[in-house]
Every structure is written in structure tokens, then in C-alpha cells.
CSV table of C-alpha atoms in Angstrom, one decimal:
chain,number,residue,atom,x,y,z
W,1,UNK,CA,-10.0,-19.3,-23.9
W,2,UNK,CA,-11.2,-15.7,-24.6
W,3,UNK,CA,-8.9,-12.7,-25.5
W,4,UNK,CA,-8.7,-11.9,-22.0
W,5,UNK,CA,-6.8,-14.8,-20.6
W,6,UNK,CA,-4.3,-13.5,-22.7
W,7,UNK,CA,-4.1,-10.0,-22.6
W,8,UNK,CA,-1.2,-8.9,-20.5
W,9,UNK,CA,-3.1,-5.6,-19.3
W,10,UNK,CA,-5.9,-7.6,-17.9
W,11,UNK,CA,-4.0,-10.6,-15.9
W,12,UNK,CA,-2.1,-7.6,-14.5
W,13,UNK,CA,-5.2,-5.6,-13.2
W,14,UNK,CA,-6.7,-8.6,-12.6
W,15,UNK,CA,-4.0,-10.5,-10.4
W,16,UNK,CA,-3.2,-7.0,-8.5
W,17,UNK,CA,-7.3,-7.0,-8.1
W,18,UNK,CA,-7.2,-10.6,-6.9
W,19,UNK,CA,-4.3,-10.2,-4.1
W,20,UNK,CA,-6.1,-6.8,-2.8
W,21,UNK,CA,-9.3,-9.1,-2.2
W,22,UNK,CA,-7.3,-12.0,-0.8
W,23,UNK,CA,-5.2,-9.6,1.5
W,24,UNK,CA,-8.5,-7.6,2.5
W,25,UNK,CA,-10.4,-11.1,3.9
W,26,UNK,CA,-6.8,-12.0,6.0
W,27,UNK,CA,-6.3,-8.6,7.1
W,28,UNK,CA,-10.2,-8.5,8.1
W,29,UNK,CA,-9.7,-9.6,11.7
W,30,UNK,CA,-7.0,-7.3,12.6
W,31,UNK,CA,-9.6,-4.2,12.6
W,32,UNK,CA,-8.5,-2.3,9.1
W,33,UNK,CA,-9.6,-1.6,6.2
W,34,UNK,CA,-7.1,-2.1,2.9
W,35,UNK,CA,-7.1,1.7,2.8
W,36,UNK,CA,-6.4,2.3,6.4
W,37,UNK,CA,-3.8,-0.7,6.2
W,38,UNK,CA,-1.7,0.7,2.8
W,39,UNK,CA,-1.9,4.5,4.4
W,40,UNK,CA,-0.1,3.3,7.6
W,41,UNK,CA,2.0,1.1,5.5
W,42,UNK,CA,3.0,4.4,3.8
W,43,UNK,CA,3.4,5.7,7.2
W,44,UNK,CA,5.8,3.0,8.6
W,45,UNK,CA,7.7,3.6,5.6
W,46,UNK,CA,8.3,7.3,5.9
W,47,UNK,CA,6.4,8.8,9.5
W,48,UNK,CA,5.3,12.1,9.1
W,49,UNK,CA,4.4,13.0,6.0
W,50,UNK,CA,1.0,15.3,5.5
W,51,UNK,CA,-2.0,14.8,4.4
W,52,UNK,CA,-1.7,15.8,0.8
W,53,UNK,CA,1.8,13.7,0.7
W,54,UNK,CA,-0.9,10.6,1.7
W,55,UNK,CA,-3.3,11.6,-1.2
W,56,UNK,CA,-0.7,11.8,-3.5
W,57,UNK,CA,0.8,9.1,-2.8
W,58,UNK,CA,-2.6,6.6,-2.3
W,59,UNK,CA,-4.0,8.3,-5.6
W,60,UNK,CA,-6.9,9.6,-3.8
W,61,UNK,CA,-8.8,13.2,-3.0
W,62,UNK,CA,-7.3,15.1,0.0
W,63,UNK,CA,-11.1,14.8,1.6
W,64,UNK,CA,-10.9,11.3,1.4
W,65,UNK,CA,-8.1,10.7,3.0
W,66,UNK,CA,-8.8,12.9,5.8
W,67,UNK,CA,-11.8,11.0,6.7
W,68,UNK,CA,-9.6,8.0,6.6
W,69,UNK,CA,-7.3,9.9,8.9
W,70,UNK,CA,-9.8,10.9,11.3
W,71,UNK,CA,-11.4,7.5,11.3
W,72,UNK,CA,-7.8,6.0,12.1
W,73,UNK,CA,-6.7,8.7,14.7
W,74,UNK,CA,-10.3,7.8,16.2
W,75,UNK,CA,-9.1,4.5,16.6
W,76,UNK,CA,-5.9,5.2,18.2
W,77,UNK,CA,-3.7,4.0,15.4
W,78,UNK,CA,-2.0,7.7,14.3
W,79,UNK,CA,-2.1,11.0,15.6
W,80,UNK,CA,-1.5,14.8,13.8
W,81,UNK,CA,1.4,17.0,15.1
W,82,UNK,CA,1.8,19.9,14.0
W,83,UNK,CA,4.8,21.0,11.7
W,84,UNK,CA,7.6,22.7,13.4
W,85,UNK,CA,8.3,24.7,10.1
W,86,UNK,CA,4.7,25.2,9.0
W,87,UNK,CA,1.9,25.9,11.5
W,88,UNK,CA,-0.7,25.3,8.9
W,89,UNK,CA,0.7,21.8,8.1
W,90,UNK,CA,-0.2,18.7,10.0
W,91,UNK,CA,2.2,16.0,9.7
W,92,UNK,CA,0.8,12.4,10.3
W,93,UNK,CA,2.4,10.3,12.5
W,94,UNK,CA,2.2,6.1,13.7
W,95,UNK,CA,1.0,5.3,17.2
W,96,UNK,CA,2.6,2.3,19.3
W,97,UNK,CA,-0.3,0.7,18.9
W,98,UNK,CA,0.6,-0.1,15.0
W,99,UNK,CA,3.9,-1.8,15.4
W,100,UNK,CA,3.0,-5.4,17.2
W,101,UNK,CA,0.6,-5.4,14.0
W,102,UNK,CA,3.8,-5.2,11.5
W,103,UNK,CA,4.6,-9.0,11.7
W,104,UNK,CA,1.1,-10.0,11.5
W,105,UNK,CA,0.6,-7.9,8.5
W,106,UNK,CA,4.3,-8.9,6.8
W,107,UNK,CA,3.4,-12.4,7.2
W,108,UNK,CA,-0.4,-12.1,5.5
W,109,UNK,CA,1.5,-10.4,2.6
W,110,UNK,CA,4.5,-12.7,2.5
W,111,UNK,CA,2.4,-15.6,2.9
W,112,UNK,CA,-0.5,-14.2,0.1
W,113,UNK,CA,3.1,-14.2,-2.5
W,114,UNK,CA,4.0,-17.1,-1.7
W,115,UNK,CA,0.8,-18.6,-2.3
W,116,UNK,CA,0.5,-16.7,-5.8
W,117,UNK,CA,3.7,-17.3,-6.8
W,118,UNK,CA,4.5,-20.7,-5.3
W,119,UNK,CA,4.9,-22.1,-8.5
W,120,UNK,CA,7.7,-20.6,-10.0
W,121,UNK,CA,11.3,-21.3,-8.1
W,122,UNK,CA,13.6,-18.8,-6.8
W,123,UNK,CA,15.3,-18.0,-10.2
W,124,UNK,CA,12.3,-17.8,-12.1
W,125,UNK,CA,10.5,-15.4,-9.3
W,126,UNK,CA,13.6,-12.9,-8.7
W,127,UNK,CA,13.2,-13.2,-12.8
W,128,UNK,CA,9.6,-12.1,-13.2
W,129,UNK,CA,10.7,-9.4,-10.0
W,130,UNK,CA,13.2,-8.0,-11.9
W,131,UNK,CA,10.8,-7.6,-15.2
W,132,UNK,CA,8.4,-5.9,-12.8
W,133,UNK,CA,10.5,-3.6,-11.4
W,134,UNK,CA,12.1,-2.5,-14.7
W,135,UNK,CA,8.3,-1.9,-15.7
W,136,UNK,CA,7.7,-0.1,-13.2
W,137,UNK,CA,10.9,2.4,-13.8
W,138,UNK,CA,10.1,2.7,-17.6
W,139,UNK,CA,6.1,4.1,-16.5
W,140,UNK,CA,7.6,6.5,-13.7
W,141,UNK,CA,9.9,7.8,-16.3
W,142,UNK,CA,6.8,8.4,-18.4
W,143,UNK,CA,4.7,9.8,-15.9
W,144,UNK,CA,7.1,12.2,-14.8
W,145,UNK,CA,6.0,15.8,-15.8
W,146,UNK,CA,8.2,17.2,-18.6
């Protein structure tokens, strides 16, 4: 066994690399791309927001997600409105066109956890969930600016 299938940093990347690629070949069918997928997952989660909310929140360069946009509004899947407050901001919004997609895509991510995770019983997964999430709070804290 090498140093790496115990390093706790690694398995983390790794496995979080791992689902990506086994979501990405389930999603495949439906049309999207994991990008276009997790922006309109952001999307269904809070319509509306802008374009630089969407980079910020996906990690990525405004450009980049603006091609992603246009490829997407191409596509018939969003569309930009213009905000009522702020003629200079477009705010992004879902089409129709998204939502008979939300079980499909709820059910390829329930179903990918389930297969990851299968082994461990209810206790021990709301367990390991619960060490997650209070990971997760404990680097927010440290990323927020001081």
C-alpha cells in the first residue's frame, strides 16, 4: 500500500474526482456537460443570479462562464434578463425546458451515493455526513476574508 491510500487529502480529491467522472458518463445522455449541469444546478437553487455571482460561485473566470452561458442559452436551457435595478447587470435565469430534467439528474446523483457509500448503514453515513459538513464549516470560516 503506498502513502497515498492513506493520505486523507488524496482519498478526498480523489473520491470527489472519481464521482465527477462517474456522474459525467450518466449525465452524458441527457445533453450536458458537468459544467453546464453544476451551473444550472446553482441556478435551480437560487434563479437569477449574474454572471459574476456564477464565477464566483463555480470557481471559475467570468469569460468562461459566459461562454458556458451562451452555449447553454444557445441550447434553450436559460435565458439573460435584464436587472430591474441595474441596467448593466444581466441576471440568469432557468428555462422550462430544465425542470423534467431535475428527477433524472436527482436520481443519477442519489443513485452514484448510494453506490459509493452503500456500504456503510444509515448511522454510520449521517456519521461520516456530519464530519463532512463540520469540515466544511471549519474551511469557510477560514476562507472568509478577515
Amino acid at each position: 500500500m503506498s502513502d497515498l491510500d492513506r493520505n486523507k487529502g488524496f482519498i478526498l480529491s480523489d473520491l470527489a474526482r472519481l464521482m465527477r467522472v462517474v456522474f459525467d458518463r450518466r449525465i452524458k445522455g441527457l445533453g450536458l456537460t458537468r459544467s453546464q449541469w453544476f451551473l444550472m444546478a446553482h441556478l435551480y437553487r437560487a434563479d437569477g443570479l449574474t454572471q459574476t455571482e456564477l464565477a464566483d460561485i463555480l470557481e471559475l473566470e467570468k469569460a468562461t462562464v459566459g461562454k458556458t452561458i451562451d452555449r447553454l442559452e444557445e441550447s434553450g436551457w436559460i435565458f439573460r434578463k435584464r436587472d430591474p435595478t441595474d441596467r448593466r447587470v444581466n441576471r440568469i435565469h432557468l428555462t422550462d425546458k430544465f425542470g423534467p430534467y431535475v428527477p433524472k439528474l436527482q436520481k443519477s446523483s442519489h443513485d452514484l451515493i448510494s453506490e459509493a457509500f452503500g456500504h456503510l448503514d444509515e448511522k454510520e453515513f449521517d456519521q461520516l455526513v456530519d464530519s463532512l459538513r463540520h469540515a466544511r464549516a471549519n474551511l469557510l470560516e477560514l476562507s472568509t476574508p478577515e
